[in-house]
Short mmCIF file of C-alpha atoms in Angstrom, two decimals:
data_model
loop_
_atom_site.label_atom_id
_atom_site.label_comp_id
_atom_site.label_asym_id
_atom_site.label_seq_id
_atom_site.Cartn_x
_atom_site.Cartn_y
_atom_site.Cartn_z
CA MET A 1 -15.85 10.68 11.43
CA PRO A 2 -16.22 11.23 7.66
CA LYS A 3 -14.43 8.85 5.32
CA LYS A 4 -11.35 10.35 3.77
CA SER A 5 -10.89 10.28 0.05
CA PHE A 6 -8.08 8.17 -1.38
CA SER A 7 -6.10 11.29 -2.32
CA GLU A 8 -6.37 12.55 1.28
CA LEU A 9 -5.13 9.19 2.58
CA ILE A 10 -2.04 9.08 0.34
CA ASN A 11 -1.09 12.71 1.03
CA SER A 12 0.08 11.95 4.54
CA PRO A 13 2.44 14.83 5.38
CA GLY A 14 6.00 13.81 6.12
CA MET A 15 5.27 10.10 5.93
CA PRO A 16 5.28 7.62 3.04
CA VAL A 17 2.07 5.66 2.53
CA LEU A 18 2.14 2.01 1.45
CA VAL A 19 -1.11 0.91 -0.17
CA ASP A 20 -1.97 -2.78 -0.33
CA PHE A 21 -4.52 -3.49 -3.06
CA TYR A 22 -6.13 -6.81 -2.11
CA ALA A 23 -9.34 -8.87 -2.09
CA ASP A 24 -10.76 -11.10 0.63
CA TRP A 25 -10.88 -14.12 -1.71
CA CYS A 26 -7.22 -13.77 -2.80
CA GLY A 27 -4.86 -16.39 -1.30
CA PRO A 28 -1.59 -14.50 -1.93
CA CYS A 29 -3.20 -11.39 -0.41
CA LYS A 30 -3.69 -13.32 2.84
CA THR A 31 0.03 -14.21 2.74
CA MET A 32 0.89 -10.49 2.57
CA GLY A 33 -1.05 -9.69 5.78
CA PRO A 34 1.57 -10.86 8.32
CA ILE A 35 4.41 -9.46 6.17
CA LEU A 36 2.80 -6.01 6.16
CA GLU A 37 2.15 -6.21 9.91
CA GLN A 38 5.84 -6.92 10.45
CA VAL A 39 6.85 -3.99 8.19
CA ALA A 40 4.38 -1.73 10.03
CA THR A 41 5.86 -2.73 13.39
CA GLN A 42 9.44 -2.14 12.17
CA HIS A 43 8.60 1.33 10.89
CA GLN A 44 6.01 2.40 13.45
CA GLY A 45 5.38 6.14 13.34
CA LYS A 46 7.34 6.52 10.10
CA LEU A 47 5.07 4.73 7.65
CA LYS A 48 1.35 4.52 7.03
CA ILE A 49 -0.09 1.31 5.56
CA ILE A 50 -3.53 1.31 3.97
CA LYS A 51 -5.40 -1.73 2.67
CA ILE A 52 -7.71 -1.14 -0.30
CA ASP A 53 -10.22 -3.86 -1.24
CA VAL A 54 -10.30 -3.84 -5.06
CA ASP A 55 -13.82 -5.27 -5.12
CA ARG A 56 -15.17 -2.36 -3.06
CA ASN A 57 -12.91 0.33 -4.57
CA GLN A 58 -12.79 -0.50 -8.27
CA ALA A 59 -12.38 3.13 -9.38
CA VAL A 60 -9.20 3.56 -7.32
CA ALA A 61 -7.83 0.22 -8.53
CA GLN A 62 -8.48 1.27 -12.15
CA GLN A 63 -6.99 4.72 -11.58
CA PHE A 64 -3.68 3.10 -10.59
CA ARG A 65 -3.97 0.30 -13.19
CA VAL A 66 -4.00 -2.48 -10.62
CA GLN A 67 -4.40 -5.60 -12.76
CA SER A 68 -3.26 -8.30 -10.38
CA ILE A 69 -3.47 -8.61 -6.63
CA PRO A 70 -1.88 -8.22 -4.27
CA THR A 71 -0.29 -5.04 -5.61
CA LEU A 72 1.66 -2.75 -3.33
CA ILE A 73 2.13 0.90 -4.27
CA LEU A 74 4.27 3.24 -2.20
CA PHE A 75 3.22 6.88 -2.27
CA HIS A 76 5.47 9.74 -1.19
CA LYS A 77 3.92 13.22 -1.02
CA GLY A 78 0.89 11.85 -2.88
CA GLN A 79 2.90 10.45 -5.81
CA PRO A 80 3.48 6.75 -6.57
CA VAL A 81 7.23 6.09 -6.23
CA TRP A 82 7.36 2.26 -6.16
CA ARG A 83 5.03 -0.58 -7.00
CA GLN A 84 5.20 -4.35 -6.93
CA ALA A 85 2.63 -7.00 -7.76
CA GLY A 86 2.49 -10.38 -6.05
CA VAL A 87 3.74 -11.46 -2.65
CA VAL A 88 6.67 -9.23 -1.67
CA PRO A 89 9.11 -10.29 1.08
CA GLY A 90 9.44 -7.89 4.02
CA PRO A 91 13.13 -7.06 3.36
CA GLN A 92 12.28 -6.05 -0.22
CA ILE A 93 9.54 -3.69 1.04
CA THR A 94 11.93 -2.23 3.62
CA GLN A 95 14.56 -1.67 0.94
CA ALA A 96 12.03 0.19 -1.24
CA LEU A 97 11.04 2.32 1.77
CA GLN A 98 14.56 3.37 2.78
CA ALA A 99 14.76 6.41 0.52
CA TYR A 100 11.48 7.79 1.84
CA LEU A 101 11.64 7.14 5.57
CA THR A 102 12.58 10.15 7.64
#
């Protein structure tokens, strides 16, 4: 299966896409893992979560001006609608998603 481009991944029809910009060496990024799994479980079938390794995808990280990790960016219809750097609690992510979940 061919790899999809980043723009194809964030243009998920009818579903918001939460992108987690992270790195394997980043401690706070590891903290976000279980939080994102919980959010994914809560919103199964209504939300797509993608993890982007900034070390392997520097062009995408630069395109969205990701300067610290972890950075979460929520895309709706291909457009960034919310972003937050640092460790974000699950309820805060859910609150940001509410307007975009169908």
